[in-house]
Short mmCIF file of C-alpha atoms and ligand atoms in Angstrom, two decimals:
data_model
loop_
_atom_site.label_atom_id
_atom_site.label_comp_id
_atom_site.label_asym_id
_atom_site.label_seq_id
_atom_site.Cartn_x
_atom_site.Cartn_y
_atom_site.Cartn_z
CA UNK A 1 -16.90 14.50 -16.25
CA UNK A 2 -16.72 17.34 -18.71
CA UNK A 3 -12.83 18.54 -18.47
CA UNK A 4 -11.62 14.68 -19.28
CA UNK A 5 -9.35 14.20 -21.96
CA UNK A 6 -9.67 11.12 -23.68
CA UNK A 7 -6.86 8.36 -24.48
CA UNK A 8 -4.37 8.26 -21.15
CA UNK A 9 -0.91 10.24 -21.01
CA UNK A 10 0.47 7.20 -20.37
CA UNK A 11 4.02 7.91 -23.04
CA UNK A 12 6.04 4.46 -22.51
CA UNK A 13 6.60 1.39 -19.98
CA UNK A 14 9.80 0.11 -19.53
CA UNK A 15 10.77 -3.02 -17.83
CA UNK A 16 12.73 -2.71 -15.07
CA UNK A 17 15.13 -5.40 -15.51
CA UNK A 18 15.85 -5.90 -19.07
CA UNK A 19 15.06 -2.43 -20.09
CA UNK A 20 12.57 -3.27 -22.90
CA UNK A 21 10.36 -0.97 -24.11
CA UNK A 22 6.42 -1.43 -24.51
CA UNK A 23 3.92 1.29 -26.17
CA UNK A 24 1.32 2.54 -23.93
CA UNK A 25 -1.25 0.92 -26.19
CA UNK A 26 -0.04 -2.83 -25.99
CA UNK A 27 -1.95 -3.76 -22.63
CA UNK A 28 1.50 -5.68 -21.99
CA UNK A 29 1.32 -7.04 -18.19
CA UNK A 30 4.40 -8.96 -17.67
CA UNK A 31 7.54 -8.60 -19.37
CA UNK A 32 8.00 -11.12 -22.71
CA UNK A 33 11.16 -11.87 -21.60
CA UNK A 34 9.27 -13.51 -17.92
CA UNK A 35 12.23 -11.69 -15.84
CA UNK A 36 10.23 -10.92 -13.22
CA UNK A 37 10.75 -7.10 -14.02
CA UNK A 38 8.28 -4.21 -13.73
CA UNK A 39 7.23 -1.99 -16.44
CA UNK A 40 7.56 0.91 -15.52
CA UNK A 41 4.97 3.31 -16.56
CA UNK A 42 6.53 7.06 -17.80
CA UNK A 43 3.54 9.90 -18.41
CA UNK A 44 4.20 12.84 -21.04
CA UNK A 45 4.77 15.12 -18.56
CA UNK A 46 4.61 17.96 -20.82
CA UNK A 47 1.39 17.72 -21.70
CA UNK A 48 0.10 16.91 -18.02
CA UNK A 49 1.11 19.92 -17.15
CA UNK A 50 -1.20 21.66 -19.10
CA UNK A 51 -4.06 19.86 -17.62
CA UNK A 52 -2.99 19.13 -13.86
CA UNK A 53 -3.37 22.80 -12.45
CA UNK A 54 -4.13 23.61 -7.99
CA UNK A 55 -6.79 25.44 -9.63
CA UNK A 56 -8.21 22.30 -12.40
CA UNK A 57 -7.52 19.63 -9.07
CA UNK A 58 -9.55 22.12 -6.35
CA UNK A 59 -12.83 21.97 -8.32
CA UNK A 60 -13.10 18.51 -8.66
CA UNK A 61 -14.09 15.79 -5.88
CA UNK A 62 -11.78 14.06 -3.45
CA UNK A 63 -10.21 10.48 -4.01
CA UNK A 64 -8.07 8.05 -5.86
CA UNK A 65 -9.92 9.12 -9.51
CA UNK A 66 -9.00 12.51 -8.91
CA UNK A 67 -6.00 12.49 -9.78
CA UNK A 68 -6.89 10.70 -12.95
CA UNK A 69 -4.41 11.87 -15.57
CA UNK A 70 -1.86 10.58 -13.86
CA UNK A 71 -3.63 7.33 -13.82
CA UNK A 72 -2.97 4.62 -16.73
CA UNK A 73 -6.68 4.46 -18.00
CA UNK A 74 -7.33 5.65 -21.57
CA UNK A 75 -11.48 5.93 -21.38
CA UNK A 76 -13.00 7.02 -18.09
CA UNK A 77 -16.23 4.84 -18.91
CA UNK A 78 -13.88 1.94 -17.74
CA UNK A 79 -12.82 2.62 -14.14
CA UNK A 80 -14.84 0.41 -11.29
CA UNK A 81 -14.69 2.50 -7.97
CA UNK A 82 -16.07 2.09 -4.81
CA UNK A 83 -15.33 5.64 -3.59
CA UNK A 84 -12.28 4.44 -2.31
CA UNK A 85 -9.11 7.34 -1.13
CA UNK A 86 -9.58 10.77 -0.25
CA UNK A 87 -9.40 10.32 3.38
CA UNK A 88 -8.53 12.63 6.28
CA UNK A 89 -5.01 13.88 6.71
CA UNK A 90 -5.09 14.10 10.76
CA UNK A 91 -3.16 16.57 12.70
CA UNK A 92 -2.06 14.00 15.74
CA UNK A 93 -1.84 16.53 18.51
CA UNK A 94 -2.22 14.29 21.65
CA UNK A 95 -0.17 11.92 20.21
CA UNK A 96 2.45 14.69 19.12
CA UNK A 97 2.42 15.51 22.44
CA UNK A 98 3.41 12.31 23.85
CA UNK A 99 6.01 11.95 21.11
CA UNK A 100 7.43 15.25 21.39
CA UNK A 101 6.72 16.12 17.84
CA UNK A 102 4.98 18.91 17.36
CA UNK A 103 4.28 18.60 13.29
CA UNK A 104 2.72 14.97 13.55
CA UNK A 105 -0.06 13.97 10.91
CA UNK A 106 -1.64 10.59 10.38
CA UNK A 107 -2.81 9.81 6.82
CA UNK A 108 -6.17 7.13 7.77
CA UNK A 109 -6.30 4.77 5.03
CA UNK A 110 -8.32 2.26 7.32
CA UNK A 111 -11.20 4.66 5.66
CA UNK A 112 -11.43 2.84 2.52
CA UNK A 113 -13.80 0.45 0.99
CA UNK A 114 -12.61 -2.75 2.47
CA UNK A 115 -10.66 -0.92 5.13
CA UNK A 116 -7.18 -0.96 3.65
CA UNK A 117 -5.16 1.53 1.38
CA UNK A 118 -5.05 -1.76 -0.83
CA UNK A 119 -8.46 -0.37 -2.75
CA UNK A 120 -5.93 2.35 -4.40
CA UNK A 121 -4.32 -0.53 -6.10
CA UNK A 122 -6.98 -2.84 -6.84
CA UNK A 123 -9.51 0.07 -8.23
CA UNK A 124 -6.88 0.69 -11.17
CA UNK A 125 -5.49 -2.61 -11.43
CA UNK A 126 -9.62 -3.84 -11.87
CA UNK A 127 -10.07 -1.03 -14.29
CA UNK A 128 -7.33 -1.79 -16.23
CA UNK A 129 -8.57 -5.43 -16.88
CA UNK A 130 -11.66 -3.85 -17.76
CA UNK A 131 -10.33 -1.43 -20.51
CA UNK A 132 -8.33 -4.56 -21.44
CA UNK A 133 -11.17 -6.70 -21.70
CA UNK A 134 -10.31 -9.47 -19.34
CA UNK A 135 -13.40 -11.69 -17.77
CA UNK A 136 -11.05 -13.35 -14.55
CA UNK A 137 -8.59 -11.27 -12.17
CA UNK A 138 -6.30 -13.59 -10.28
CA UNK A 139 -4.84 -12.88 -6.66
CA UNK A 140 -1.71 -14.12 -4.75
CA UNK A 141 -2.62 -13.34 -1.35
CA UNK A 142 -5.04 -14.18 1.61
CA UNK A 143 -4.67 -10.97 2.74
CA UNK A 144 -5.94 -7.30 1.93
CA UNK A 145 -4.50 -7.05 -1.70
CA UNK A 146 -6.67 -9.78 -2.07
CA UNK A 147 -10.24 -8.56 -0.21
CA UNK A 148 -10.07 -5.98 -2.10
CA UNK A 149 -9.59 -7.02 -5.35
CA UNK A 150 -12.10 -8.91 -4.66
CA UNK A 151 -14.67 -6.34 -4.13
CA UNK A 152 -13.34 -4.42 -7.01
CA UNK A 153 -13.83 -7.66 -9.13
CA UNK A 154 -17.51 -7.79 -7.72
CA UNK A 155 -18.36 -4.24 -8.96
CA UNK A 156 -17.15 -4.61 -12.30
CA UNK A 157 -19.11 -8.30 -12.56
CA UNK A 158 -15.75 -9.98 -13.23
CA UNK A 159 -14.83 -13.65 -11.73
CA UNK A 160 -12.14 -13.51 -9.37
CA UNK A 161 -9.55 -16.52 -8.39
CA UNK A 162 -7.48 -16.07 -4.85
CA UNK A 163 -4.37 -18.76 -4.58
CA UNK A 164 -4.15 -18.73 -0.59
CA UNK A 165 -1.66 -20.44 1.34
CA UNK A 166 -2.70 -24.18 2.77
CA UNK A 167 -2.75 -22.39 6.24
CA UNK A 168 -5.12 -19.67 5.99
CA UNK A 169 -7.55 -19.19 9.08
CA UNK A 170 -11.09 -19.36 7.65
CA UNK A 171 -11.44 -15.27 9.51
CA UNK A 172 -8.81 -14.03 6.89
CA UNK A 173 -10.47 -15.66 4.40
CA UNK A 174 -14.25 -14.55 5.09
CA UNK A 175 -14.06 -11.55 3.28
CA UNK A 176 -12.60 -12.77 -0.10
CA UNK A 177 -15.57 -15.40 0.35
CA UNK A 178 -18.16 -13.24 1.12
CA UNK A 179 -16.98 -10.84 -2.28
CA UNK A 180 -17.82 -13.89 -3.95
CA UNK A 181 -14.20 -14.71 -4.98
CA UNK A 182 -12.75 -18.11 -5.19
CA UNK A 183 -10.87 -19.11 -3.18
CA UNK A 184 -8.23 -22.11 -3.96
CA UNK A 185 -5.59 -23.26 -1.19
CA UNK A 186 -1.98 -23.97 -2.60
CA UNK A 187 0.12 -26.55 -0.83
CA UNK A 188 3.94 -26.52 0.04
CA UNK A 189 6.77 -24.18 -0.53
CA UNK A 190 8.56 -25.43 -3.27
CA UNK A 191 12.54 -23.93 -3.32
CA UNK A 192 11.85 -21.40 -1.58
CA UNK A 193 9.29 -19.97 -4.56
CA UNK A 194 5.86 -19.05 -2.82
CA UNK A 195 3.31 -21.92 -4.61
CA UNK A 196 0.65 -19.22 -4.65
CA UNK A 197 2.57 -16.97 -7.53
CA UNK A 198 4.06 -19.80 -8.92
CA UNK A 199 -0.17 -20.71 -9.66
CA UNK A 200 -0.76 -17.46 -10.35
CA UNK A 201 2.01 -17.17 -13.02
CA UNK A 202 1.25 -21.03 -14.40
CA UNK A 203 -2.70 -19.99 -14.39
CA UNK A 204 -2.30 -16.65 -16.24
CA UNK A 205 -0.35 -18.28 -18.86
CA UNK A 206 -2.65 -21.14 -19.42
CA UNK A 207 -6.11 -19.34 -19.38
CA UNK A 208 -5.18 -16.12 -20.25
CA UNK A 209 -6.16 -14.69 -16.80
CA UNK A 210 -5.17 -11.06 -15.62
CA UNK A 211 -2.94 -11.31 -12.61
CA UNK A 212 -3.58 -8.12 -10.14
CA UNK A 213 -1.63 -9.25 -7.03
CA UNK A 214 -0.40 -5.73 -5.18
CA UNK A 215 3.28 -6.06 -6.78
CA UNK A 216 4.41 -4.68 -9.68
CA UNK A 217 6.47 -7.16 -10.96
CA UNK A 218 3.23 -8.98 -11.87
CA UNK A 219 0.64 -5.95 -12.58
CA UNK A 220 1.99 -2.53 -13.87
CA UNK A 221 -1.31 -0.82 -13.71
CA UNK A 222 -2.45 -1.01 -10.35
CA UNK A 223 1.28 -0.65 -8.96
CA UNK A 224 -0.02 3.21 -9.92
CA UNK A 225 -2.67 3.19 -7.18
CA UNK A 226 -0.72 3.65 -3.79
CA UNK A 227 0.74 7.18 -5.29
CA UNK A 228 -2.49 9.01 -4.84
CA UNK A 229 -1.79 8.87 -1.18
CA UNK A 230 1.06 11.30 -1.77
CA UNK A 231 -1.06 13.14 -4.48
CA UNK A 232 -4.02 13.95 -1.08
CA UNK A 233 -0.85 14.42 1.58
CA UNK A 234 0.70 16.90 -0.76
CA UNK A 235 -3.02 18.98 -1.02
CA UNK A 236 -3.54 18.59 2.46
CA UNK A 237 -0.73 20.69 3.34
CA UNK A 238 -1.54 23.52 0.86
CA UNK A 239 0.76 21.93 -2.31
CA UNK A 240 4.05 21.12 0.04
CA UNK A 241 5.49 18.09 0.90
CA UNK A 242 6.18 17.06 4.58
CA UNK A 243 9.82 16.41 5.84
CA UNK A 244 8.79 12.77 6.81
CA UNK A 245 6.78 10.16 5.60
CA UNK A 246 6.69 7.35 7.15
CA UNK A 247 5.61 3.55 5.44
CA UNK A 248 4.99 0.38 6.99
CA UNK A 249 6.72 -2.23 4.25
CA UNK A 250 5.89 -6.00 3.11
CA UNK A 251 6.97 -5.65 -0.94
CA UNK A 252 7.47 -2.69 -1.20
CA UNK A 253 5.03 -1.77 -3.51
CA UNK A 254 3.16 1.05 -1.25
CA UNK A 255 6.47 3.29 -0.60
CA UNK A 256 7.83 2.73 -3.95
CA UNK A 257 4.18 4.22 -5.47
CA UNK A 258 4.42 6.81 -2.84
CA UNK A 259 7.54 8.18 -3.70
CA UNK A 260 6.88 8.28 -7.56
CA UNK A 261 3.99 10.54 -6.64
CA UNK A 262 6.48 13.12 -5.08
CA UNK A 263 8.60 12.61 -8.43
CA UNK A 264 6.00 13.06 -10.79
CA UNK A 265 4.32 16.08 -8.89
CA UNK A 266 7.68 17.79 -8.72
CA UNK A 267 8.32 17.37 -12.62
CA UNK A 268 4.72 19.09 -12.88
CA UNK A 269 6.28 21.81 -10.70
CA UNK A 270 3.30 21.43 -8.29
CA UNK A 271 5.77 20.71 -5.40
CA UNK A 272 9.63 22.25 -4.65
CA UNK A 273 10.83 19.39 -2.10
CA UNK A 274 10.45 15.98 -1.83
CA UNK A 275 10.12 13.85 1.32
CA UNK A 276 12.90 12.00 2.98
CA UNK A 277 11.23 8.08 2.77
CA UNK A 278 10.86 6.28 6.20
CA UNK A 279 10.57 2.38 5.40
CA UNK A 280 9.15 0.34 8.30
CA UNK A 281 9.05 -3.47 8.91
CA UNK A 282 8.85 -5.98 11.08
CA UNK A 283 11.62 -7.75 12.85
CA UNK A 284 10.23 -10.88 12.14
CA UNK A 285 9.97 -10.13 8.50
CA UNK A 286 12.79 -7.50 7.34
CA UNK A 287 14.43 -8.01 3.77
CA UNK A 288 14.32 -4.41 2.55
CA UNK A 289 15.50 -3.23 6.06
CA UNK A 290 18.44 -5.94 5.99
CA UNK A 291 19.12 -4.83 2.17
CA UNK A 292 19.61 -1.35 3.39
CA UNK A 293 21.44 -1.55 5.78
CA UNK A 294 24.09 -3.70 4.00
CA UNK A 295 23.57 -2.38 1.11
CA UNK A 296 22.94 -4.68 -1.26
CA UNK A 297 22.45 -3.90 -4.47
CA UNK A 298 18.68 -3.62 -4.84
CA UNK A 299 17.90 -6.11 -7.38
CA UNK A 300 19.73 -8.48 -5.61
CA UNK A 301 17.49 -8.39 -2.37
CA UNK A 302 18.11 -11.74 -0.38
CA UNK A 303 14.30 -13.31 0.81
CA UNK A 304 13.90 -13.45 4.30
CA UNK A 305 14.25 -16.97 5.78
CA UNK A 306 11.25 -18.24 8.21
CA UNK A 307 8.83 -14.86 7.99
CA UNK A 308 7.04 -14.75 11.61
CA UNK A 309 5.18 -11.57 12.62
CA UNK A 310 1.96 -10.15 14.12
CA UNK A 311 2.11 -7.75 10.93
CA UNK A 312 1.12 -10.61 9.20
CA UNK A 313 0.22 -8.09 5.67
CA UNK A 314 4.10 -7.33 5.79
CA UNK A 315 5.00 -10.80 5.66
CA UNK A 316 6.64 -10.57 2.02
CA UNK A 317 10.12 -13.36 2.31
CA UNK A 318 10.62 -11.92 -1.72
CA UNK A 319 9.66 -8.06 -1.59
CA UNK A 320 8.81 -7.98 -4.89
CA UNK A 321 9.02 -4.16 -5.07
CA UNK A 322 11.78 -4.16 -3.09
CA UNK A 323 14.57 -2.35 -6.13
CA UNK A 324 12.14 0.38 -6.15
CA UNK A 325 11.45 0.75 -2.67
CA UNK A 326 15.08 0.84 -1.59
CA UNK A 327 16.10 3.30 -4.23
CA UNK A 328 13.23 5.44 -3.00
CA UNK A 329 14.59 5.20 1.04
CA UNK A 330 18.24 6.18 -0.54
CA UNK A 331 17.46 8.98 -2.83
CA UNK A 332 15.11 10.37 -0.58
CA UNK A 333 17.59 10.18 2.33
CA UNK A 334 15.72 8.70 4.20
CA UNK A 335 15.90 5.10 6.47
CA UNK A 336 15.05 2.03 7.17
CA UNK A 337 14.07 -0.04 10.60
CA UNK A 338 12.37 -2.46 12.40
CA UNK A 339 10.07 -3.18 14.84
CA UNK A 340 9.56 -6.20 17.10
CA UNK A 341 5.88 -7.61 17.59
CA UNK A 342 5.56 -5.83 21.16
CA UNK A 343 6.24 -2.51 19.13
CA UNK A 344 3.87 -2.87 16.65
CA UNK A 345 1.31 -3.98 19.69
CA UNK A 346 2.46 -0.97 22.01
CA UNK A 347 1.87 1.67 18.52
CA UNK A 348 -1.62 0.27 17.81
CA UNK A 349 -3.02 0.63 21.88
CA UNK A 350 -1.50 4.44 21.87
CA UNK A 351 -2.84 5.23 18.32
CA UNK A 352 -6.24 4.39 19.48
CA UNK A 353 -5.96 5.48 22.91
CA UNK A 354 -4.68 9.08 21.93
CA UNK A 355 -6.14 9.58 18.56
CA UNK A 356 -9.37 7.41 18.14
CA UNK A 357 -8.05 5.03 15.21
CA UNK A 358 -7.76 1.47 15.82
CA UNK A 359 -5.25 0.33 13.13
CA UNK A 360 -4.41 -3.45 12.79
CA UNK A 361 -0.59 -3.96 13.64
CA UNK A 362 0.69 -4.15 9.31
CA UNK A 363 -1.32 -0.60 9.39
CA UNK A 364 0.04 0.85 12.18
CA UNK A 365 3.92 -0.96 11.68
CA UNK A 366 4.94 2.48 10.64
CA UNK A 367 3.30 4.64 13.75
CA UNK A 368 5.74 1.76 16.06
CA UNK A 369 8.74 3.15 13.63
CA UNK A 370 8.69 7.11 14.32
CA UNK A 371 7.96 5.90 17.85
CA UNK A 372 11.51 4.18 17.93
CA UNK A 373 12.89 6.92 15.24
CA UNK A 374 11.60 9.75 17.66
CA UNK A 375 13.19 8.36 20.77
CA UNK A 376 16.24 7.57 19.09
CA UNK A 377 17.23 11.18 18.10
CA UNK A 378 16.68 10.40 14.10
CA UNK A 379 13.86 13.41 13.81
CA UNK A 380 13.72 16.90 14.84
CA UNK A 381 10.40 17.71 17.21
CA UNK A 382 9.70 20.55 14.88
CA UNK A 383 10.13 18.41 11.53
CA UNK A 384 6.39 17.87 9.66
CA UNK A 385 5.86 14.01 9.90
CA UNK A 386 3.09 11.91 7.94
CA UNK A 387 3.01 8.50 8.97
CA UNK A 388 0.57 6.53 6.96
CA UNK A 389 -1.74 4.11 8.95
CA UNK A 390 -2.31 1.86 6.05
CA UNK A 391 -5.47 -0.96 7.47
CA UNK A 392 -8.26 -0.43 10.12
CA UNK A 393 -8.22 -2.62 13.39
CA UNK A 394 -11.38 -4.75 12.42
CA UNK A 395 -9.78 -6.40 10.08
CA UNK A 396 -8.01 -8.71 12.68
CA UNK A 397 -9.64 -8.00 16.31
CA UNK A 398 -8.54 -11.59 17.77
CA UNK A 399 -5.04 -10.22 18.04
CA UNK A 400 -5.91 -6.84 19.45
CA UNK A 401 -7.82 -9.27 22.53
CA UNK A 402 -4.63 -10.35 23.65
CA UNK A 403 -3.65 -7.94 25.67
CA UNK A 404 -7.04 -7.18 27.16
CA UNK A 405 -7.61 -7.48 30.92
CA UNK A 406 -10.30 -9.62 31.73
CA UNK A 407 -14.09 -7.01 31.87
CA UNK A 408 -15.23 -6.69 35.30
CA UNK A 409 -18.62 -7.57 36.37
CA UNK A 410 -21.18 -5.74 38.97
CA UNK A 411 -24.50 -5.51 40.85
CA UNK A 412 -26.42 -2.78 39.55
CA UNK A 413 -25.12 -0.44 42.20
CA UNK A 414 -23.46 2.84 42.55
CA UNK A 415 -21.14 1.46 45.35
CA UNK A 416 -19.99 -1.85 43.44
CA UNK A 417 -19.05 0.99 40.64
CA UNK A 418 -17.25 3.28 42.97
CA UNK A 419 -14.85 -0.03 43.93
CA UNK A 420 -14.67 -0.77 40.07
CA UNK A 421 -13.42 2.63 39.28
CA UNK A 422 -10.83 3.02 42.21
CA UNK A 423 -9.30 0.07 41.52
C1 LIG B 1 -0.04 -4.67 1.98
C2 LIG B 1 0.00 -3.84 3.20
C3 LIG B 1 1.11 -3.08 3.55
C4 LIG B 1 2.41 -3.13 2.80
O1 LIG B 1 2.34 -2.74 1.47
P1 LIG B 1 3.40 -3.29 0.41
O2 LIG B 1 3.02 -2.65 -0.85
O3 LIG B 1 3.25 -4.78 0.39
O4 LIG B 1 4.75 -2.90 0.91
C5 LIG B 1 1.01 -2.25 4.66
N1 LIG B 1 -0.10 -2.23 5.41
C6 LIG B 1 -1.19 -2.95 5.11
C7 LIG B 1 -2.37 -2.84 6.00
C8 LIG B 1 -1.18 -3.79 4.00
O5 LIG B 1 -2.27 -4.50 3.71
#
């Protein structure tokens, strides 16, 4: 890598909460102060712009370490990839059709590594500990954040710890296992604070662990991952930015990092407009939609009571990146819904019936959102729409079985097939 530029352009972090400042050289995580705030990471901008060119970006090779200026890694030796983003930017025109939208794109992220957009996270949260010289990354989550940290942890030869819920099905749990993670299974809910940060806070403390769970709140660094998706949307359509983008939400972290990629690539003058921010969840699980529409001031986001969904990677009662998600909705004019279980079914039949990509129903939460938004007057058919499908299908099959009709069965004859196919 010839044209990098060593020592990151990382300028300051800033904690969201209390305001304090840290130096980009501190390797601070959490905020001293333990207020549950994000720092905030701020790039000199200046000098980024020097460096960041169409033309420097269009020689080098897709994905997530593209884009690596704007990435908070001083030495390049230290990142741990698995090839993970640049994936397709698909012009939906079947699906358009049935929509009525004749702009539609879907942004794939099942395409990753462990078949999530989670590996944008997790390959700069992992490199991070690296740089920082951490030997154990700790997880809060039985879900994707978690798989792929995981993996990430494998490459780099570190030892990962998972704090899972008591109930976790043994399927959800086979690919942490099979990683080689370990995997520890946290009783109770105690006050309504999930046990599995509460460990991950107590453990990180104690042993001087790196936490890397997907919110920022407890890991700055990879919170920086889920803006390259903006960084390849904003290529893909020839340096613009759509009208719509459209985010299925659990803390918020993936459409808050989206929209600071339209920020910072509009201070770098690359883009003129920014996207209007369309935050999707599920009915069963809807603080940042509830927030909005009341809204409540954003760091005062009430946790959702009994969460209960099919979108079971949006189930986030505390969305942790929920401030920075719901700023992002408002000063991107955009919205906020939900979608009920049947929805989020409904989206991920068509999206593989019409388009070949079978999502599971967290990825495809936000494809059951323009669905509703689209029928419900909210977007103009000639608007340009990204809606990000963020996890593939595989991931969680059983639940895509339930609304399959039983297989028929025949002789080997041509006749038995002819009755098959009429019927
Ligand atoms: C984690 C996840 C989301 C939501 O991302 P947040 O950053 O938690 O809002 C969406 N889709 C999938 C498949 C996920 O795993």
């Amino acid at each position: 890598m010839p044209d990098v530029k060593s020592g990151s352009f990382v300028k300051e972090m800033k904690c969201s909460r209390c305001g304090k400042y840290y130096e980009p050289t501190s390797g601070a995580i959490r905020c001293v102060n333990r207020d549950d705030g994000r720092l905030d990471i701020d790039y000199d901008y200046v000098a980024l712009g020097e460096v960041m060119t169409p033309d420097v970006l269009s020689k080098r090779k897709s994905g997530v370490w593209k884009y690596r200026e704007l990435l908070p890694i001083d030495d390049p030796a230290h990142i741990i990839t698995l090839g993970e983003g640049g994936v397709p930017l698909i012009s939906a025109r079947r699906l358009g059709e049935k929509l009525g939208l004749q702009r539609l794109l879907l942004l794939d992220d099942t395409r990753n590594p462990t078949a999530s957009f989670k590996d944008r996270p997790m390959t700069v949260g992992v490199s991070k500990a690296v740089e920082l010289g951490y030997e154990t990354v700790v997880s809060a989550s039985s879900g994707n954040a978690a798989a792929a940290l995981s993996a990430y942890a494998a490459k780099a030869g570190l030892r990962c710890v998972t704090f899972v819920p008591e109930m976790a099905s043994a399927g959800k749990l086979a690919q942490l296992i099979i990683y080689g993670a370990k995997v520890v299974r946290v009783r109770g809910l105690e006050h309504g604070e999930d046990p599995t940060v509460k460990m991950l806070k107590e453990a990180c403390d104690r042993y001087n662990w790196y936490p890397c769970p997907s919110f920022g709140p407890m890991n700055p660094y990879q919170a920086e991952g889920p803006k390259t998706m903006s960084f390849e949307i904003v290529e893909g359509l020839g340096w613009a930015s759509p009208d719509w983008v459209v985010v299925p939400v659990g803390s918020g972290g993936a459409l808050a990092g989206n929209w600071k990629g339209y920020r910072e690539f509009e201070q770098l003058g690359l883009i003129k407009s920014k996207p209007s921010m369309v935050a999707v969840q599920s009915t069963g699980c809807a603080p940042v939609v509830r927030a909005y529409e009341r809204n409540m001031d954003p760091l005062k986001i009430v946790p959702w009571e009994r969460p209960d969904s099919v979108a079971t990677g949006l189930m986030d009662p505390l969305p942790w990146d929920g401030d920075a998600a719901l700023r992002a909705i408002k000063d991107s004019n955009g919205t906020a819904l939900a979608v009920t279980n049947e929805e989020i079914l409904e989206a991920q039949r068509i999206l593989a019936k019409s388009e070949g990509i079978f999502a599971e129903p967290s990825g495809v939460t936000s494809l059951a959102g323009l669905i509703k938004l689209a029928t419900s007057g909210g977007i103009e058919r000639s608007d340009s729409i990204v809606v990000e499908i963020t996890g593939s299908g595989l991931k969680d099959p059983q639940v895509a079985m339930k609304g399959i009709p039983e297989v028929p069965v025949i002789d080997a004859s041509v006749e038995e097939l002819e009755r098959i196919l009429k019927s």
